[in-house]
CSV table of C-alpha atoms and ligand atoms in Angstrom, one decimal:
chain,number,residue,atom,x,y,z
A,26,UNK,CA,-11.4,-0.5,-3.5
A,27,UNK,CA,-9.9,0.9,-0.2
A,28,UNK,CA,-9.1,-1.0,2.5
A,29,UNK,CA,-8.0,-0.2,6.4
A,30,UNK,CA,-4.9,-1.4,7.6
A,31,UNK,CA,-3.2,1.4,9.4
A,32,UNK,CA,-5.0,4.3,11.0
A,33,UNK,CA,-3.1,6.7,8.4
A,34,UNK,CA,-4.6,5.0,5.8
A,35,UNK,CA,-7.3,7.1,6.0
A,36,UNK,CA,-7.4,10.9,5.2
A,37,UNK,CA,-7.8,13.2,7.7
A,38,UNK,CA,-11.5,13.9,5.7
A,39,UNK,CA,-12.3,10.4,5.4
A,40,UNK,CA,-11.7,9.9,9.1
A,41,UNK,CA,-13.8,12.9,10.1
A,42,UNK,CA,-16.6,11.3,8.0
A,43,UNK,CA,-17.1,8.0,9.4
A,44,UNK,CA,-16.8,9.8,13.1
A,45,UNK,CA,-19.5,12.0,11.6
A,46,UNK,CA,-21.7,9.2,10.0
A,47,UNK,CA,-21.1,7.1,13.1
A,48,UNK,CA,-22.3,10.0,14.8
A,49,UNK,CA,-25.6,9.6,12.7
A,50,UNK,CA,-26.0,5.9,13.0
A,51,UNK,CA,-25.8,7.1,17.1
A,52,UNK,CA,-28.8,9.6,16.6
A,53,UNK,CA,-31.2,7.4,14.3
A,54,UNK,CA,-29.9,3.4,14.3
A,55,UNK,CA,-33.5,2.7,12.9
A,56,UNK,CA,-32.4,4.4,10.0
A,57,UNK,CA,-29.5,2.3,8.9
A,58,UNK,CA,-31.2,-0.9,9.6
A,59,UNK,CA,-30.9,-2.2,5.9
A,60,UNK,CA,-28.2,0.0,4.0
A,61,UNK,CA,-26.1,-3.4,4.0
A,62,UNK,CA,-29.1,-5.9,3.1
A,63,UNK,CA,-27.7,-8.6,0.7
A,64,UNK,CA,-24.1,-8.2,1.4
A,65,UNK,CA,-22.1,-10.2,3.9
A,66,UNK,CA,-19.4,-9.9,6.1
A,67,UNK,CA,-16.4,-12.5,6.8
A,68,UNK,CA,-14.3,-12.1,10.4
A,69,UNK,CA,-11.5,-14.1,10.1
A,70,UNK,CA,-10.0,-14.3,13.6
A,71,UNK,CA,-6.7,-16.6,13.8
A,72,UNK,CA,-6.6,-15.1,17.6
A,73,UNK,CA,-8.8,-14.7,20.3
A,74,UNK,CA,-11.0,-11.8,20.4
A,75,UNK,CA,-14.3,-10.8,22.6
A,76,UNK,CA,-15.3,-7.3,21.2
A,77,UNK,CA,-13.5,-6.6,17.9
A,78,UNK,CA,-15.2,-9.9,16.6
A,79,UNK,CA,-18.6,-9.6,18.1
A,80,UNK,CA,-18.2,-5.7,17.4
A,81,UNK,CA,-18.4,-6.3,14.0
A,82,UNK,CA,-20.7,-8.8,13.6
A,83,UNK,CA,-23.1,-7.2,15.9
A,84,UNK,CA,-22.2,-4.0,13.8
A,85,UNK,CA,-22.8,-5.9,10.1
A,86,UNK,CA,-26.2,-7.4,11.5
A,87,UNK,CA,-27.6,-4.1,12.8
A,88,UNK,CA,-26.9,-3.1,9.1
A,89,UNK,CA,-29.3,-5.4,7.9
A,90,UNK,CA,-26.6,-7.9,6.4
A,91,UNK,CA,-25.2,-11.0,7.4
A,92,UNK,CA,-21.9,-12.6,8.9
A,93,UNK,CA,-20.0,-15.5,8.5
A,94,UNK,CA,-16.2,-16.8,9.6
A,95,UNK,CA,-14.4,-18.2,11.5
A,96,UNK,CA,-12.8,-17.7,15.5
A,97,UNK,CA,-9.8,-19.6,15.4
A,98,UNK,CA,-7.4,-20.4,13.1
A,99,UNK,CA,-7.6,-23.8,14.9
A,100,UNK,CA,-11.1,-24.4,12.4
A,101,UNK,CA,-9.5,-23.0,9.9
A,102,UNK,CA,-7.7,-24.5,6.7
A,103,UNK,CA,-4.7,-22.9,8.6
A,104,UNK,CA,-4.2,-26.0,10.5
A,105,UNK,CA,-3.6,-27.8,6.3
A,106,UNK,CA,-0.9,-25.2,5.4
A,107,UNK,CA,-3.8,-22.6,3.6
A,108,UNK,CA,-1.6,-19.3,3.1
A,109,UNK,CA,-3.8,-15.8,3.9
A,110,UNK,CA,-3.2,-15.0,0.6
A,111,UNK,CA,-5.5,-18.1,-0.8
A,112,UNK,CA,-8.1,-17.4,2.2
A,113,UNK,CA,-8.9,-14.3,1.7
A,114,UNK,CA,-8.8,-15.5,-2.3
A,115,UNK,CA,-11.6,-17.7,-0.9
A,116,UNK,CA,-13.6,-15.9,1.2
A,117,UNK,CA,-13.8,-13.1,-1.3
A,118,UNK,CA,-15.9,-15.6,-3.0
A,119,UNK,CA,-18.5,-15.8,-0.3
A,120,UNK,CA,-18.4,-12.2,1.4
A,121,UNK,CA,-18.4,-8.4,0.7
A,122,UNK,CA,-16.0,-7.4,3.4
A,123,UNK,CA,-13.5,-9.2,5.5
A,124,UNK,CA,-12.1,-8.0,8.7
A,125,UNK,CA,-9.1,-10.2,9.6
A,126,UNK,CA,-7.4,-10.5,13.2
A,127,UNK,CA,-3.9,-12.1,13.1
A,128,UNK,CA,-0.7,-12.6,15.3
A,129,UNK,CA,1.7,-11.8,12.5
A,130,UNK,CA,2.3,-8.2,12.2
A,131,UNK,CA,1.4,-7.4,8.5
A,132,UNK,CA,-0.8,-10.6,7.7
A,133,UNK,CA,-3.9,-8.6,7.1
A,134,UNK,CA,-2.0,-5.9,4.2
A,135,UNK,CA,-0.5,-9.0,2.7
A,136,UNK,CA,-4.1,-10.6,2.7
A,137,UNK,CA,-5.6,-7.2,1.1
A,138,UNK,CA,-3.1,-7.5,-1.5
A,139,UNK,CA,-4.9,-10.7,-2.7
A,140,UNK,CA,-8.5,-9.9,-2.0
A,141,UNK,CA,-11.4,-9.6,-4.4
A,142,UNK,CA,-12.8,-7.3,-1.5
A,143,UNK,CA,-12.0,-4.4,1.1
A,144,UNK,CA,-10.1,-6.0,4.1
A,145,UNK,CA,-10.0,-4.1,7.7
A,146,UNK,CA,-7.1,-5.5,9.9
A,147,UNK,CA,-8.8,-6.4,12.9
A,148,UNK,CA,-5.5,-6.0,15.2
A,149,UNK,CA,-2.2,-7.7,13.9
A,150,UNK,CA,0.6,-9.0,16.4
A,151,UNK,CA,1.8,-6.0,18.4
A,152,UNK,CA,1.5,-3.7,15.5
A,153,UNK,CA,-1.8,-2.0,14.3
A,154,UNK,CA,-5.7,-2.0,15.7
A,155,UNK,CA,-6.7,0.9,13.5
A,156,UNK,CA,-10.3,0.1,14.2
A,157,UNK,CA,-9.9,-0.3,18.1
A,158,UNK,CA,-8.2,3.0,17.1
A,159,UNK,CA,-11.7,4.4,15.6
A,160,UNK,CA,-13.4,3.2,18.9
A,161,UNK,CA,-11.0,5.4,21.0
A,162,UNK,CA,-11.4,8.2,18.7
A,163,UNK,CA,-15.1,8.2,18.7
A,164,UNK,CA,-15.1,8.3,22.5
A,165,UNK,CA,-13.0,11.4,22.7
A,166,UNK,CA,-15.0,12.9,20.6
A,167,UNK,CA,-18.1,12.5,22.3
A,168,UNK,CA,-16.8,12.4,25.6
A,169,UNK,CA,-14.7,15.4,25.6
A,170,UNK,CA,-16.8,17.0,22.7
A,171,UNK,CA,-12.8,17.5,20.6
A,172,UNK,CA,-9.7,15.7,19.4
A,173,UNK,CA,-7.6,18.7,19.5
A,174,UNK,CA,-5.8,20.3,22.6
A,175,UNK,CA,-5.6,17.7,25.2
A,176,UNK,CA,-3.1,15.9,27.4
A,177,UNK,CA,-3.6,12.3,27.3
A,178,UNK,CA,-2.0,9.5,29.6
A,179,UNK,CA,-0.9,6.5,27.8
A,180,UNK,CA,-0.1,3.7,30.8
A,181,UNK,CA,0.8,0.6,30.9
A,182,UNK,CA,2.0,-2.1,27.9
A,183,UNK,CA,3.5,0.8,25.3
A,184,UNK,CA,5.9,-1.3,23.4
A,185,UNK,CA,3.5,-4.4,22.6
A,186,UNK,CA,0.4,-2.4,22.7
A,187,UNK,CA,-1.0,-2.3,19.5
A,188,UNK,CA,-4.0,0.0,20.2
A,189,UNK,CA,-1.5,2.5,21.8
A,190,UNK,CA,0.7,2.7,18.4
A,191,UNK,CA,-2.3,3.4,16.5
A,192,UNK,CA,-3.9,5.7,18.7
A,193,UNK,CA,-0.6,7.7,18.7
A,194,UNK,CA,-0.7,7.8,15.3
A,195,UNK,CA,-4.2,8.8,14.4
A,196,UNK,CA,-4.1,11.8,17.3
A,197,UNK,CA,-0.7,12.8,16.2
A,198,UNK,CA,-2.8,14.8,13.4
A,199,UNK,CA,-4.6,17.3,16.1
A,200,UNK,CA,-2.9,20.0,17.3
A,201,UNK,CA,-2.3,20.8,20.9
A,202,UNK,CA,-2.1,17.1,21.7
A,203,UNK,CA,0.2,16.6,24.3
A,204,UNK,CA,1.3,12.5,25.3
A,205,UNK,CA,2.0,11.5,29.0
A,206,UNK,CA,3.8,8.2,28.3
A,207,UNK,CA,3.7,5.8,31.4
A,208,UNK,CA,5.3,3.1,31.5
A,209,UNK,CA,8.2,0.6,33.4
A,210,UNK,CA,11.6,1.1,31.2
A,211,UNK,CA,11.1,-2.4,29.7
A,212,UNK,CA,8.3,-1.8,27.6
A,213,UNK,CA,8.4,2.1,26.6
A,214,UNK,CA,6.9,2.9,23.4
A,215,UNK,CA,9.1,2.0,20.5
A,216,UNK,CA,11.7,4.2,18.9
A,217,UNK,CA,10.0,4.4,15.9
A,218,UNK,CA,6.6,6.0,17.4
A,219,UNK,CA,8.9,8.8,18.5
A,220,UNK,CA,11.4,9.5,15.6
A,221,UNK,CA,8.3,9.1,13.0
A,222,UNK,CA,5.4,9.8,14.5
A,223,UNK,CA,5.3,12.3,17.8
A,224,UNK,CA,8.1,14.3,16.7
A,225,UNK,CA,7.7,15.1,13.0
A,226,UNK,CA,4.1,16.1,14.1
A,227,UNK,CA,5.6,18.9,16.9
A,228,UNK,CA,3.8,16.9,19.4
A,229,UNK,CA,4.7,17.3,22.7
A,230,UNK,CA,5.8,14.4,25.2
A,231,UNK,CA,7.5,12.8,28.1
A,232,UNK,CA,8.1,9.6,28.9
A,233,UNK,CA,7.9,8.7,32.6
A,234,UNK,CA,7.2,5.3,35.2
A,235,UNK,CA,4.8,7.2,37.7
A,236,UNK,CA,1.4,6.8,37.1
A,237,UNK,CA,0.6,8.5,40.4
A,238,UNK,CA,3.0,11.6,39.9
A,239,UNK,CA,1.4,12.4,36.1
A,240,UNK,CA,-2.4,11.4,37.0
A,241,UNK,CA,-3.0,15.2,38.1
A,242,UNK,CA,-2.2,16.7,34.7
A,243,UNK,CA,-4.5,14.0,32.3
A,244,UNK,CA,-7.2,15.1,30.6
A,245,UNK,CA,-7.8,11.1,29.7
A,246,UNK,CA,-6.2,8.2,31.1
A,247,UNK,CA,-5.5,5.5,28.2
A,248,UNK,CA,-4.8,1.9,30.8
A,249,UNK,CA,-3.9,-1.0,29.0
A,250,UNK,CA,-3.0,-4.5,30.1
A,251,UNK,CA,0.4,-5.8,30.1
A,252,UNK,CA,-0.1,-8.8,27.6
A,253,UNK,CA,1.3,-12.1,28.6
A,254,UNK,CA,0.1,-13.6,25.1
A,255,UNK,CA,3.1,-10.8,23.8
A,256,UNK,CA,6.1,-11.9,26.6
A,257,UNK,CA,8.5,-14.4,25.3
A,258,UNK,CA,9.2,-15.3,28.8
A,259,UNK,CA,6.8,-15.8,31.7
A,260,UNK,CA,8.8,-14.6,34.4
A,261,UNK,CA,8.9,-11.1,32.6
A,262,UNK,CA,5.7,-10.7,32.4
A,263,UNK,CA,4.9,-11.4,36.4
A,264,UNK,CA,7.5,-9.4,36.9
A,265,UNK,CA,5.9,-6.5,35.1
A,266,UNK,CA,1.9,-7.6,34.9
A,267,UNK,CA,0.5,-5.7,38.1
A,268,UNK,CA,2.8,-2.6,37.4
A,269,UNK,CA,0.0,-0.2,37.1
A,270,UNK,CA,-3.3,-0.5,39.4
A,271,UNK,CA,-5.3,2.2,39.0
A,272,UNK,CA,-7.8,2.4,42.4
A,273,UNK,CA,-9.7,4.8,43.5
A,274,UNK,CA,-6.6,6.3,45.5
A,275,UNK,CA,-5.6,6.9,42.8
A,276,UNK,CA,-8.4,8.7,40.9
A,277,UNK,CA,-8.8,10.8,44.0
A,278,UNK,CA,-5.9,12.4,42.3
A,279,UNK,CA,-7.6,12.8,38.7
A,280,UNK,CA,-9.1,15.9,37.5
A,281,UNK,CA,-13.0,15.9,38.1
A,282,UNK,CA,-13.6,15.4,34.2
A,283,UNK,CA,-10.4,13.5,33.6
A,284,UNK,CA,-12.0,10.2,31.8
A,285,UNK,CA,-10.5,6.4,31.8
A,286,UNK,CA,-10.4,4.3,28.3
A,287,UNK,CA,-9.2,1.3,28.1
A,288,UNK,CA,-9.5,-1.2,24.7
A,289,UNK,CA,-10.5,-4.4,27.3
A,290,UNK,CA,-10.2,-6.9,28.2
A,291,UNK,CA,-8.4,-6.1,31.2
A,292,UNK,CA,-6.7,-8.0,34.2
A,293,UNK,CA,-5.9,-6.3,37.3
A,294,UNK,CA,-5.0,-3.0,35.8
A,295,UNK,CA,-8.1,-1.1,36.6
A,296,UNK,CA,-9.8,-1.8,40.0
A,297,UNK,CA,-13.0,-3.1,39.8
A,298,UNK,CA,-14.2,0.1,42.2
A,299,UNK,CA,-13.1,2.0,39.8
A,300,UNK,CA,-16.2,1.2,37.7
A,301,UNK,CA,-18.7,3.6,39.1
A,302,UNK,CA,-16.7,6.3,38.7
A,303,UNK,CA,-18.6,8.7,36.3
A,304,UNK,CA,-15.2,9.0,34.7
A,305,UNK,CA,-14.9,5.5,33.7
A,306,UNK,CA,-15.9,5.3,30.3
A,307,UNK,CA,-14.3,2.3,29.1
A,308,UNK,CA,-17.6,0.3,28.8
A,309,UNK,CA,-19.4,3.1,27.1
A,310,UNK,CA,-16.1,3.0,25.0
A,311,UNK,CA,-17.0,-0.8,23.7
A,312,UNK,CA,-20.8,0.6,22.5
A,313,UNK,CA,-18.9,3.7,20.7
A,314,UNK,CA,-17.0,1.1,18.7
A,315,UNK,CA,-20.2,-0.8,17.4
A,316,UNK,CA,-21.4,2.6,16.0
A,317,UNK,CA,-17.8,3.4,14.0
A,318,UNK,CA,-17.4,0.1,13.0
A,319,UNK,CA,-21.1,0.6,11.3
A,320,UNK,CA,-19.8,3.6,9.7
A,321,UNK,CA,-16.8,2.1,8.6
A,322,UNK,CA,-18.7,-1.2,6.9
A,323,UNK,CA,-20.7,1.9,5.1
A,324,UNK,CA,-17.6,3.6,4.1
A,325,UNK,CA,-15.9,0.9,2.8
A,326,UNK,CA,-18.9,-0.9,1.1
A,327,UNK,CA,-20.3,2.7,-0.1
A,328,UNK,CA,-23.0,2.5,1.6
A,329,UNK,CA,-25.6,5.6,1.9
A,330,UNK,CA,-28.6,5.6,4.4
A,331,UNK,CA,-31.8,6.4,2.3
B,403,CP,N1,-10.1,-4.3,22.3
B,403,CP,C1,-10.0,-5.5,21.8
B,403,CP,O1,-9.3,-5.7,20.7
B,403,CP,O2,-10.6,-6.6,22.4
B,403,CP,P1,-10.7,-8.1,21.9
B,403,CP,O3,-9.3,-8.6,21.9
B,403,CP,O4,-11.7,-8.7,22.8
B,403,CP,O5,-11.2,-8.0,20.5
């Protein structure tokens, strides 16, 4: 049984096959309407979430199976002391799959060290969102037609960002991939996403605080919100929240095919006349993650279309 809890769990193959399969299920979702009849999917969501939740389910039912779970811990047997470890003992009973969300980094490995069946960490604290991470990749590819040989922008939230750690991670496997990383000196990427991950791959990268000096050379433009659910302190984060706007000023300094991403939800970060931009693609970005998240329930369920 395999389960997804960090973007390297996958090989480099098995990655390019769900992109591929999700590329499929893009072509011809008629044909995948029942590969998962008869088997059941459990979210179990101990934080908020609008599109990783509903992602999957919408993702599971377009399958042809079902979905149950829960959306906050708060309804959970949390609230009575219940340890992951006997949840997910639980839920194996009643679903196939579980995709877990959870604040604590490392909550959903310990959970698929207990469960009867695959678990996909869902996002955990400010450490892993391997399939947000999917999503991302699956717009590259069909938005920019590679994953290799690009210079990408990374602005915004890099040291809590959990999308931005994984996405790191998973493109620091292509060659020619070159990482603009923007971001005020209190929350820069973390050591460790340097020393053992963009360096040991012979990646190239700077680290800078102008979004509008860098903007020119971006092939893609990763925004993220500064995350007040991650500050310890409040007056931190309105210190830092409106940092980074990006405007149409702005993208009158962007390359013509330059494309925005962005995992959502956001706050001010991205203008909302920044929208009709042909360039922003971070809403065609949420419909790309339905489709890999498809894939990746086939995957891991060993699923074949007929
Ligand atoms: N991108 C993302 O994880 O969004 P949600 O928090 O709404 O799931």
């Amino acid at each position: 049984m395999q389960h997804l809890i960090d973007p390297m769990d996958l090989t480099q193959e098995e990655l390019g096959e769900i992109l591929a399969l999700a590329g499929e299920i893009m072509k011809e979702p008629e044909k995948f309407s029942e590969v998962c009849k008869g088997k059941k999917l459990a979210t179990l969501f101990y934080e908020p979430s609008t599109r990783t939740r509903l992602s999957f389910e919408s993702a599971m039912l377009e399958l042809g199976g079902s979905v149950l779970g829960f959306s906050e811990a708060s309804s959970s047997s949390a609230t009575k002391g219940e340890s992951v470890e006997d949840t997910v003992r639980v839920v194996g009973c009643f679903a196939d799959i579980i995709a877990m969300r959870h604040p604590n980094e490392g909550a959903p490995k310990l959970a698929s060290m207990f469960s009867p069946v695959p678990v996909i960490n869902a996002g955990d604290g400010g450490h892993n969102h391997p399939t947000q991470t999917l999503t991302d990749l699956l717009t590259i590819l069909s938005e920019k037609g590679r994953l290799e040989g690009f210079t990408i922008g990374l602005c915004g939230d890099l040291k809590f960002g959990r999308t931005v750690h994984s996405l790191v991670k998973a493109l620091s496997r292509y060659t020619g991939v070159r990482f603009v990383l923007i971001s005020p000196p209190e929350l820069k990427v973390p050591d460790y996403i340097i020393t053992e991950v963009i360096e040991p791959a012979g990646l190239e990268y700077t680290e800078v605080t102008s979004l509008e000096e860098n903007i020119g050379q971006l092939d893609i433009l990763y925004m993220t919100r500064v995350q007040r659910e991650r500050f310890f302190n409040e007056a931190d984060y309105v210190r830092l929240k409106d940092t980074y706007i990006l405007d149409e000023k702005k993208m009158r300094m962007a390359r013509p095919d330059m494309i925005i991403l962005h995992p959502l939800p956001r706050v001010n970060e991205i203008a909302a006349g920044v929208d009709n931009d042909p360039r922003a693609a971070y809403f065609r970005q949420v419909r790309y993650g339905k489709y890999v998240r498809m894939a990746l329930i086939m995957k891991l369920l060993e699923k074949a279309a007929e």
